[in-house]
PDB file of C-alpha atoms and ligand atoms in Angstrom:
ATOM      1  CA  UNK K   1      33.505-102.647  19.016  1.00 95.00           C
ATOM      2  CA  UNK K   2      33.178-101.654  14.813  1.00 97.00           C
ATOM      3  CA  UNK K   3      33.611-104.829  12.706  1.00 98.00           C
ATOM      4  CA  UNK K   4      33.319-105.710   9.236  1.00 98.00           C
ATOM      5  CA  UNK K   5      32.681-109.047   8.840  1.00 98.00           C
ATOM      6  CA  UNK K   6      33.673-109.800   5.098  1.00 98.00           C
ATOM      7  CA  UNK K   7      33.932-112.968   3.100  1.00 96.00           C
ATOM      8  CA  UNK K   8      31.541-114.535  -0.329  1.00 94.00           C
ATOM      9  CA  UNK K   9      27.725-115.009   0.304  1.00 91.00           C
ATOM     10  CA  UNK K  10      27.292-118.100   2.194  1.00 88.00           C
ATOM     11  CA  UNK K  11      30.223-117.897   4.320  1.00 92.00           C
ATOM     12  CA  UNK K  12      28.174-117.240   7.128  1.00 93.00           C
ATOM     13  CA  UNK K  13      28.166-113.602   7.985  1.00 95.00           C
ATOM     14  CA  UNK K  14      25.026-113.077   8.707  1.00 93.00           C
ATOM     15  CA  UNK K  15      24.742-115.774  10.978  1.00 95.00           C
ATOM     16  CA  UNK K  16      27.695-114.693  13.016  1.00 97.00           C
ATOM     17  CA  UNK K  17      26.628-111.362  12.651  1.00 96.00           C
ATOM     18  CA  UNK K  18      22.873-112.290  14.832  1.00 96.00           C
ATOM     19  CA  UNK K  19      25.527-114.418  17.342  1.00 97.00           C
ATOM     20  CA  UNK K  20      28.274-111.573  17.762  1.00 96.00           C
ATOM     21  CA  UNK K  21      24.457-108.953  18.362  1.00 97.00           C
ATOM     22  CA  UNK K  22      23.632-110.617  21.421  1.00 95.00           C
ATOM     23  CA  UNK K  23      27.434-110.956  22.493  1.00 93.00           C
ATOM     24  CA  UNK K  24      28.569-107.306  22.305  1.00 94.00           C
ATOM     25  CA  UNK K  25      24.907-105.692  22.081  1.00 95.00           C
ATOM     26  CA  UNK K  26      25.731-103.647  18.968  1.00 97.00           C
ATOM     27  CA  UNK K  27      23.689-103.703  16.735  1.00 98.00           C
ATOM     28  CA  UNK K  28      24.243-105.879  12.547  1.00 97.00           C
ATOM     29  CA  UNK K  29      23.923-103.489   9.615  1.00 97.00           C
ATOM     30  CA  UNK K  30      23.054-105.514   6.942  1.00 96.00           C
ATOM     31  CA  UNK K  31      22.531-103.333   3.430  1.00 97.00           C
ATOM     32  CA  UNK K  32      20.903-106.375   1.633  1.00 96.00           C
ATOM     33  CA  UNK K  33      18.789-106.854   5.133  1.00 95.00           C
ATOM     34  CA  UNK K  34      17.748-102.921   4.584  1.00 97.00           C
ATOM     35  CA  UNK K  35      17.910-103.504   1.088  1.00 97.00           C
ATOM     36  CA  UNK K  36      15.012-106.449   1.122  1.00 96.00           C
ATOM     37  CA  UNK K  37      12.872-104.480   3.980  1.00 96.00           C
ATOM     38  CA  UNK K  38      12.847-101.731   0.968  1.00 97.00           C
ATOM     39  CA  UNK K  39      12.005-103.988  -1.644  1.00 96.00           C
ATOM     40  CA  UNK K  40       8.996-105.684   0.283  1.00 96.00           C
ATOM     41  CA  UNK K  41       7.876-101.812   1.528  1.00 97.00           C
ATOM     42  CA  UNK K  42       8.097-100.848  -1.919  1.00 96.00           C
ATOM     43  CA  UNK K  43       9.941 -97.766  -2.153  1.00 96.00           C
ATOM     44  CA  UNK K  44      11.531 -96.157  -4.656  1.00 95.00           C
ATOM     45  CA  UNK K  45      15.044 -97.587  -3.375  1.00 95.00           C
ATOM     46  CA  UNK K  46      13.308-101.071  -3.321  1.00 96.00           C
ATOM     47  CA  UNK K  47      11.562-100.856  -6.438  1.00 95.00           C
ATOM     48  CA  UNK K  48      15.115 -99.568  -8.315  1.00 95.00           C
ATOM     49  CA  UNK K  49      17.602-102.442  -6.539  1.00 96.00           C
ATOM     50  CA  UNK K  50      14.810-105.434  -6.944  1.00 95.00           C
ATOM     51  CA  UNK K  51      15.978-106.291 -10.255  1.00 94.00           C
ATOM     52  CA  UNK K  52      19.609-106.113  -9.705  1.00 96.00           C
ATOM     53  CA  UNK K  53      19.567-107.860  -6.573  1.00 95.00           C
ATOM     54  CA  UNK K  54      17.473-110.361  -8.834  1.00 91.00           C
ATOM     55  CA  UNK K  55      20.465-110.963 -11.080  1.00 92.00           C
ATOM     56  CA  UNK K  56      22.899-111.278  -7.779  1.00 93.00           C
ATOM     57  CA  UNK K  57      24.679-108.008  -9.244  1.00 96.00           C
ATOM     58  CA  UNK K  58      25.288-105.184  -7.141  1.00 98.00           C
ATOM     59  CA  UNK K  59      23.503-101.890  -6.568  1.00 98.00           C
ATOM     60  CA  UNK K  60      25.147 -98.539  -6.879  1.00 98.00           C
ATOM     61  CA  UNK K  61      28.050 -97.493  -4.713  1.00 98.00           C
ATOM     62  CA  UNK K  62      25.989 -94.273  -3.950  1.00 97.00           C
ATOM     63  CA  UNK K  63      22.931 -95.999  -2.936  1.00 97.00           C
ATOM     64  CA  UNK K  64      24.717 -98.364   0.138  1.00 98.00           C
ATOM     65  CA  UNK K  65      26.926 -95.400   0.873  1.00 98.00           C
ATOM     66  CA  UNK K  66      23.974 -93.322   1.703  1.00 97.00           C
ATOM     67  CA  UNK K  67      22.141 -95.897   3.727  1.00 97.00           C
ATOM     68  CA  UNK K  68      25.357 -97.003   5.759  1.00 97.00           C
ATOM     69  CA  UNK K  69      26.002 -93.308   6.604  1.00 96.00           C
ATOM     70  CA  UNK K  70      22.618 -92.206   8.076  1.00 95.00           C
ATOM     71  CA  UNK K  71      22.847 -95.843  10.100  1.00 96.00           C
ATOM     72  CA  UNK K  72      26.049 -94.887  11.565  1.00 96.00           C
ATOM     73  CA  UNK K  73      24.820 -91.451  12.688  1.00 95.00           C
ATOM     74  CA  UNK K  74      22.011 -93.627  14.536  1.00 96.00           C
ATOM     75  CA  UNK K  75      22.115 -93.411  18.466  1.00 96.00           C
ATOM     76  CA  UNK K  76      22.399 -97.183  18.502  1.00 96.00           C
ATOM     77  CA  UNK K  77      25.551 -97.357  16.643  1.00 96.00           C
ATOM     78  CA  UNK K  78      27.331 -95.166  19.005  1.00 94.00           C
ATOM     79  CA  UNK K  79      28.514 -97.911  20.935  1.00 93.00           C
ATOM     80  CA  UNK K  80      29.666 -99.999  18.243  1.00 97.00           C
ATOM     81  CA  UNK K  81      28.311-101.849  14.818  1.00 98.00           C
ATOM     82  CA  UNK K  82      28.498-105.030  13.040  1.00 98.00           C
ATOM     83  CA  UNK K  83      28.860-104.713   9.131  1.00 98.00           C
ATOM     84  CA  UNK K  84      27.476-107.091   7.524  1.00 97.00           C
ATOM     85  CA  UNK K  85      27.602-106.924   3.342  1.00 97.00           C
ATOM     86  CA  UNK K  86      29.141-103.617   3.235  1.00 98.00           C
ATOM     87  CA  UNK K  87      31.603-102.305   2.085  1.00 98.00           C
ATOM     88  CA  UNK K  88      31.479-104.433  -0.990  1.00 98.00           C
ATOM     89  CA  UNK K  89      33.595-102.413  -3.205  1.00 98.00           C
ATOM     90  CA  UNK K  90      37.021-100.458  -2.927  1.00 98.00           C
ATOM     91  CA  UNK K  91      34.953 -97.160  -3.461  1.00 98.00           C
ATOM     92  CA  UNK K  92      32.605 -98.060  -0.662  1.00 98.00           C
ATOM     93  CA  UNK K  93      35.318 -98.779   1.323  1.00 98.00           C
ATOM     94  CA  UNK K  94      36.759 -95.494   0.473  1.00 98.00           C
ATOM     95  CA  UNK K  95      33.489 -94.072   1.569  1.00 98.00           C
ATOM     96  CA  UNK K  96      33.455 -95.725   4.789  1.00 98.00           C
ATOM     97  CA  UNK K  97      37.089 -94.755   6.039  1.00 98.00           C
ATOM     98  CA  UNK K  98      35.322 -90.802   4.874  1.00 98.00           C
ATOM     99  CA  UNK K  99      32.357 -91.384   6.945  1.00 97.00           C
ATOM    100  CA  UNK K 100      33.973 -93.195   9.781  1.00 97.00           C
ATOM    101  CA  UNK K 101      36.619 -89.556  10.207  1.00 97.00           C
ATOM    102  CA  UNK K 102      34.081 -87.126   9.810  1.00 95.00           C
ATOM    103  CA  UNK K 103      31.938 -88.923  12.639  1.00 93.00           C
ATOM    104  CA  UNK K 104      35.170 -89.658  14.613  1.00 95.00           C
ATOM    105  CA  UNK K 105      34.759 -93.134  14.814  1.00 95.00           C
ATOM    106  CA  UNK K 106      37.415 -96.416  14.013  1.00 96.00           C
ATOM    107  CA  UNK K 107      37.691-100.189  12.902  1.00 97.00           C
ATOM    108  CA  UNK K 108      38.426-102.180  15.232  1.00 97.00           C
ATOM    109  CA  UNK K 109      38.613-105.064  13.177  1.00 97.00           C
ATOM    110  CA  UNK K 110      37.769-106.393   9.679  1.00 98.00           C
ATOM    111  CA  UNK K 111      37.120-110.286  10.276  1.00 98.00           C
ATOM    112  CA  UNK K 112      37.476-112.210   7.179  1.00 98.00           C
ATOM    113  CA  UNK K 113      35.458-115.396   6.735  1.00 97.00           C
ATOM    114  CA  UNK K 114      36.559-117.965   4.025  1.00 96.00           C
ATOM    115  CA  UNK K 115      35.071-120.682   2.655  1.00 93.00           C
ATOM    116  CA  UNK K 116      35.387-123.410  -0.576  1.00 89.00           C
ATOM    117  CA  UNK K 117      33.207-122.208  -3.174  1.00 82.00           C
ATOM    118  CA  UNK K 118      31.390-125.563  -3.882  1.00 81.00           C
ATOM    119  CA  UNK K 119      30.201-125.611  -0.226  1.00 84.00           C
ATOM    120  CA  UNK K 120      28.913-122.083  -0.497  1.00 84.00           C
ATOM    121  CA  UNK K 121      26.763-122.681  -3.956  1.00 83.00           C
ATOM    122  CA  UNK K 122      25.418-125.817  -2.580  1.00 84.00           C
ATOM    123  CA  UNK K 123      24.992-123.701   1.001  1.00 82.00           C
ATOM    124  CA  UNK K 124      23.040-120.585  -0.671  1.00 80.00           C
ATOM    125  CA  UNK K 125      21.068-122.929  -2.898  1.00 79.00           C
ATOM    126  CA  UNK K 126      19.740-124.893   0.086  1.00 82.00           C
ATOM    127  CA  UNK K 127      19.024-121.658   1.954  1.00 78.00           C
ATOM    128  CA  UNK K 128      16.787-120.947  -1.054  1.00 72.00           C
ATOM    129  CA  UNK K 129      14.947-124.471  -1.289  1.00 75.00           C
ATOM    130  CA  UNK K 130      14.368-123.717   3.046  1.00 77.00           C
ATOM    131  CA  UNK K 131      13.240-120.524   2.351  1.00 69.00           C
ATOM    132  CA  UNK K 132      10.940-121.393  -0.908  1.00 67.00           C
ATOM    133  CA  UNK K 133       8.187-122.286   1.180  1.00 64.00           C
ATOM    134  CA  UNK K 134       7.639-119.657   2.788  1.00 67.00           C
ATOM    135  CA  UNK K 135       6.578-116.420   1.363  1.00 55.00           C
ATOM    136  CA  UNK K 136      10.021-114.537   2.496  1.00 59.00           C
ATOM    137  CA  UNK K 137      11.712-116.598  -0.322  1.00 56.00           C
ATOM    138  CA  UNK K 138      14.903-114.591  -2.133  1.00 58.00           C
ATOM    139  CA  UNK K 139      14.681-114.599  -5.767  1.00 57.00           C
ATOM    140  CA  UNK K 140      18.374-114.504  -5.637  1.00 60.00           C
ATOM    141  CA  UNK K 141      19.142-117.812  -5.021  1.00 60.00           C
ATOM    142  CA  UNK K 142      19.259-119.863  -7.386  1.00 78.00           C
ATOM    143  CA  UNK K 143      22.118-121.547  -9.160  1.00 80.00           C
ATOM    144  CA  UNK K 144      22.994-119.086 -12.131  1.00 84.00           C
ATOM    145  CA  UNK K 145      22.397-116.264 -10.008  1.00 87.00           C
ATOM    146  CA  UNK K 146      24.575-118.075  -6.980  1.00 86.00           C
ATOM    147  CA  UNK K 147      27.438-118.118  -9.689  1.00 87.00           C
ATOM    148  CA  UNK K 148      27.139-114.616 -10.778  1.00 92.00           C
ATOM    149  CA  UNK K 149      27.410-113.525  -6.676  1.00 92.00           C
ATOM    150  CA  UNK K 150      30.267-115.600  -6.385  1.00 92.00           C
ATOM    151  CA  UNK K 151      32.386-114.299  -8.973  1.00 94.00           C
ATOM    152  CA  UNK K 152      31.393-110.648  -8.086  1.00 96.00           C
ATOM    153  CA  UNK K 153      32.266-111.550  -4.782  1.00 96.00           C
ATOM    154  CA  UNK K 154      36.142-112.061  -6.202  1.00 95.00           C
ATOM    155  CA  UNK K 155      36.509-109.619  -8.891  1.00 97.00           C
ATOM    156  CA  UNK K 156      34.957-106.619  -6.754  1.00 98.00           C
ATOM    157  CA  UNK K 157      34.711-107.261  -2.996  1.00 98.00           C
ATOM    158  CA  UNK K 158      37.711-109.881  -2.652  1.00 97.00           C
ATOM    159  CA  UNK K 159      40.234-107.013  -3.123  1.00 98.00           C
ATOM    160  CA  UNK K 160      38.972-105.165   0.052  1.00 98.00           C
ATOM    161  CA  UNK K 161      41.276-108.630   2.080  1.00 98.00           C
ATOM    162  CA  UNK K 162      44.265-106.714   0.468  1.00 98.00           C
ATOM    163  CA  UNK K 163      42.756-103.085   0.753  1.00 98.00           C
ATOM    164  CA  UNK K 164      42.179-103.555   4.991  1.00 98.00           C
ATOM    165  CA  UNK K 165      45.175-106.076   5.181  1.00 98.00           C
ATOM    166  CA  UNK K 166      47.407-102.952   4.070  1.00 98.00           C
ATOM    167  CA  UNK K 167      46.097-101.073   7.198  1.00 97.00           C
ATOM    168  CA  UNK K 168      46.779-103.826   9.434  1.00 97.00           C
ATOM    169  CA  UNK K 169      43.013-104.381  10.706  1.00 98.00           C
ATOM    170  CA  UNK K 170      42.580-108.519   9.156  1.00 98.00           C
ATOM    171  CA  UNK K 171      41.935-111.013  10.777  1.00 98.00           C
ATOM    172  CA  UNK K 172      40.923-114.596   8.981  1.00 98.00           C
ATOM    173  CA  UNK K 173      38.799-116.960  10.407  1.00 97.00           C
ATOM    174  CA  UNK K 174      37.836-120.711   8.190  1.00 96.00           C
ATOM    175  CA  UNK K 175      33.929-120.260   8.211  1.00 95.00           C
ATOM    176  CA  UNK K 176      34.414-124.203   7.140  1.00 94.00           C
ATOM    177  CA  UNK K 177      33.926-124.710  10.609  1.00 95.00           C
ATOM    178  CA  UNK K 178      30.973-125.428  13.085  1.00 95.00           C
ATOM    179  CA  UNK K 179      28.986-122.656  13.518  1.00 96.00           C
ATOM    180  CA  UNK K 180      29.969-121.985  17.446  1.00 97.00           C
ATOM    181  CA  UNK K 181      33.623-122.721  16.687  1.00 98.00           C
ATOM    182  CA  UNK K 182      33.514-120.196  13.803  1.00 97.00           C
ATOM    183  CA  UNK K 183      32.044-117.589  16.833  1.00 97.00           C
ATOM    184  CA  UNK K 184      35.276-118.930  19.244  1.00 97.00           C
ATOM    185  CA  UNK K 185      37.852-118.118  16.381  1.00 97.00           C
ATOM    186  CA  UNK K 186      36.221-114.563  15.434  1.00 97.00           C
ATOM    187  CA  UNK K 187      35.853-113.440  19.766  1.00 96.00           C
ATOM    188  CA  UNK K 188      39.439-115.075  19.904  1.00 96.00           C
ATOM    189  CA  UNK K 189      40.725-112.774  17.002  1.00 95.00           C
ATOM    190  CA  UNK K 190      39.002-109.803  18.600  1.00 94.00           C
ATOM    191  CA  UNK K 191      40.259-107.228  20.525  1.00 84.00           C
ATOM    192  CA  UNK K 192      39.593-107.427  23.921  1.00 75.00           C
TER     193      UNK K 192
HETATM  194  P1  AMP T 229      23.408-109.949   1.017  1.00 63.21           P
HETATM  195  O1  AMP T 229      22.183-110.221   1.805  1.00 63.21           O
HETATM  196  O2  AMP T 229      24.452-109.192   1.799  1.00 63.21           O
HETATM  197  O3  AMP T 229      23.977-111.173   0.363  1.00 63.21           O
HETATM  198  O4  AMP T 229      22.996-108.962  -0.180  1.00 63.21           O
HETATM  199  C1  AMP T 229      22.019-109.328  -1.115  1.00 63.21           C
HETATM  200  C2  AMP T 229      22.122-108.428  -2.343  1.00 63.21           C
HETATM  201  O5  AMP T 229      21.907-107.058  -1.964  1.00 63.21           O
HETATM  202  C3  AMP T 229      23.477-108.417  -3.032  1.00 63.21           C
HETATM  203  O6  AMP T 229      23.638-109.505  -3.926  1.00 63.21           O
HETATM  204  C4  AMP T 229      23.446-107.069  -3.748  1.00 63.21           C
HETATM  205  O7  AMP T 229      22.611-107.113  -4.887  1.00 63.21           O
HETATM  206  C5  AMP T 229      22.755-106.187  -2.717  1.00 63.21           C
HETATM  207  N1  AMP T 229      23.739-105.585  -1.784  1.00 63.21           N
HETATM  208  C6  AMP T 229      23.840-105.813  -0.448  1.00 63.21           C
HETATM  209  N2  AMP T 229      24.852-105.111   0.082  1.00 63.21           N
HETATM  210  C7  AMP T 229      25.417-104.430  -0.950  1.00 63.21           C
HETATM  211  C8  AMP T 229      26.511-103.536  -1.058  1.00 63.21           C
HETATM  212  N3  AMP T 229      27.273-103.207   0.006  1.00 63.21           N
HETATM  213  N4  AMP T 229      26.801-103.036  -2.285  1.00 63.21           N
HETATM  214  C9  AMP T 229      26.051-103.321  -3.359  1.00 63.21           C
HETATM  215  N5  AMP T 229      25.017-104.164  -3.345  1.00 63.21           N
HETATM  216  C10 AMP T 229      24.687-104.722  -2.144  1.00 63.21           C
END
């Protein structure tokens, strides 16, 4: 199975992504998961997307491309993959459908996740307050930077709906839902 789960921070991809794991034992590709294990290991990558991550902008196309692609070659990805976060762009999209020929692989599905923006500031801001005390807490969320996600999320990732709806491979779920009913509508939308 290769899914995309796509929708605006908070929706609840990466929790689906950890439930749909254990389901179909592929594994999640998160880039802002890879992206933070950089930052707190302090390499270059890290050290160059910290402060745009800090703003809630987005790194360069180039940079996720390059991580996503040497992921995929990975022999646990042979089976399958999760995407979580990526492609966040049309050009990264563009990327992927590259990298996805050249290594003879498909999508099986791009699961779309939607969710009323008011839920998902107050969401991501709580997720920050939970987090806060410990010392794992993302400098990302707070409410300016929340805003700034959110409206990247529509003017740069929200046109990748139309982009995979065009090859036939959406399917919407209402992430407004309970957590495990959220999991029943995405394994009911998926192929068997
Ligand atoms: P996430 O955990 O998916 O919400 O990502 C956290 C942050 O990492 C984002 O706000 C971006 O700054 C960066 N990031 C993660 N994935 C991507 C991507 N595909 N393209 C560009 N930036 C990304």
């Amino acid at each position: 199975m290769r899914l995309i789960l796509l929708g605006p921070p908070g929706a609840g991809k990466g929790t689906q992504a950890k439930i749909l794991v254990e389901a179909y034992g592929i594994p999640q590709l998160s880039t802002g998961d890879i992206l933070r294990s950089a930052i707190t290991a302090k390499t270059p990558m890290g050290l160059a997307a910290k402060e745009i991550m800090d703003r809630g902008d987005l790194v360069p196309d180039e940079v996720v491309n390059g991580i996503i692609s040497e992921r995929l070659d990975a022999e646990d990805c042979q089976a399958g993959f999760i995407l979580d976060g990526f492609p966040r762009t049309i050009p990264q999209a563009e990327a992927l459908d590259e990298m996805l020929e050249d290594k003879g692989m498909a999508l099986d599905a791009v699961i779309e996740i939607t969710a009323d923006s008011d839920v998902l500031v107050e969401r991501i801001v709580n997720r920050a307050r939970e987090s806060a005390a410990s010392t794992g807490a993302r400098a990302d969320d707070n409410v300016e930077v929340v805003r700034n996600r959110l409206n990247v999320y529509r003017e740069l990732t929200a046109p990748l709906v139309g982009y995979y709806r065009a090859k036939g491979l959406v399917k919407t779920v209402d992430g407004m839902q309970p957590v495990e009913e959220v999991t029943a509508s995405i394994r009911a939308a998926l192929p068997n």
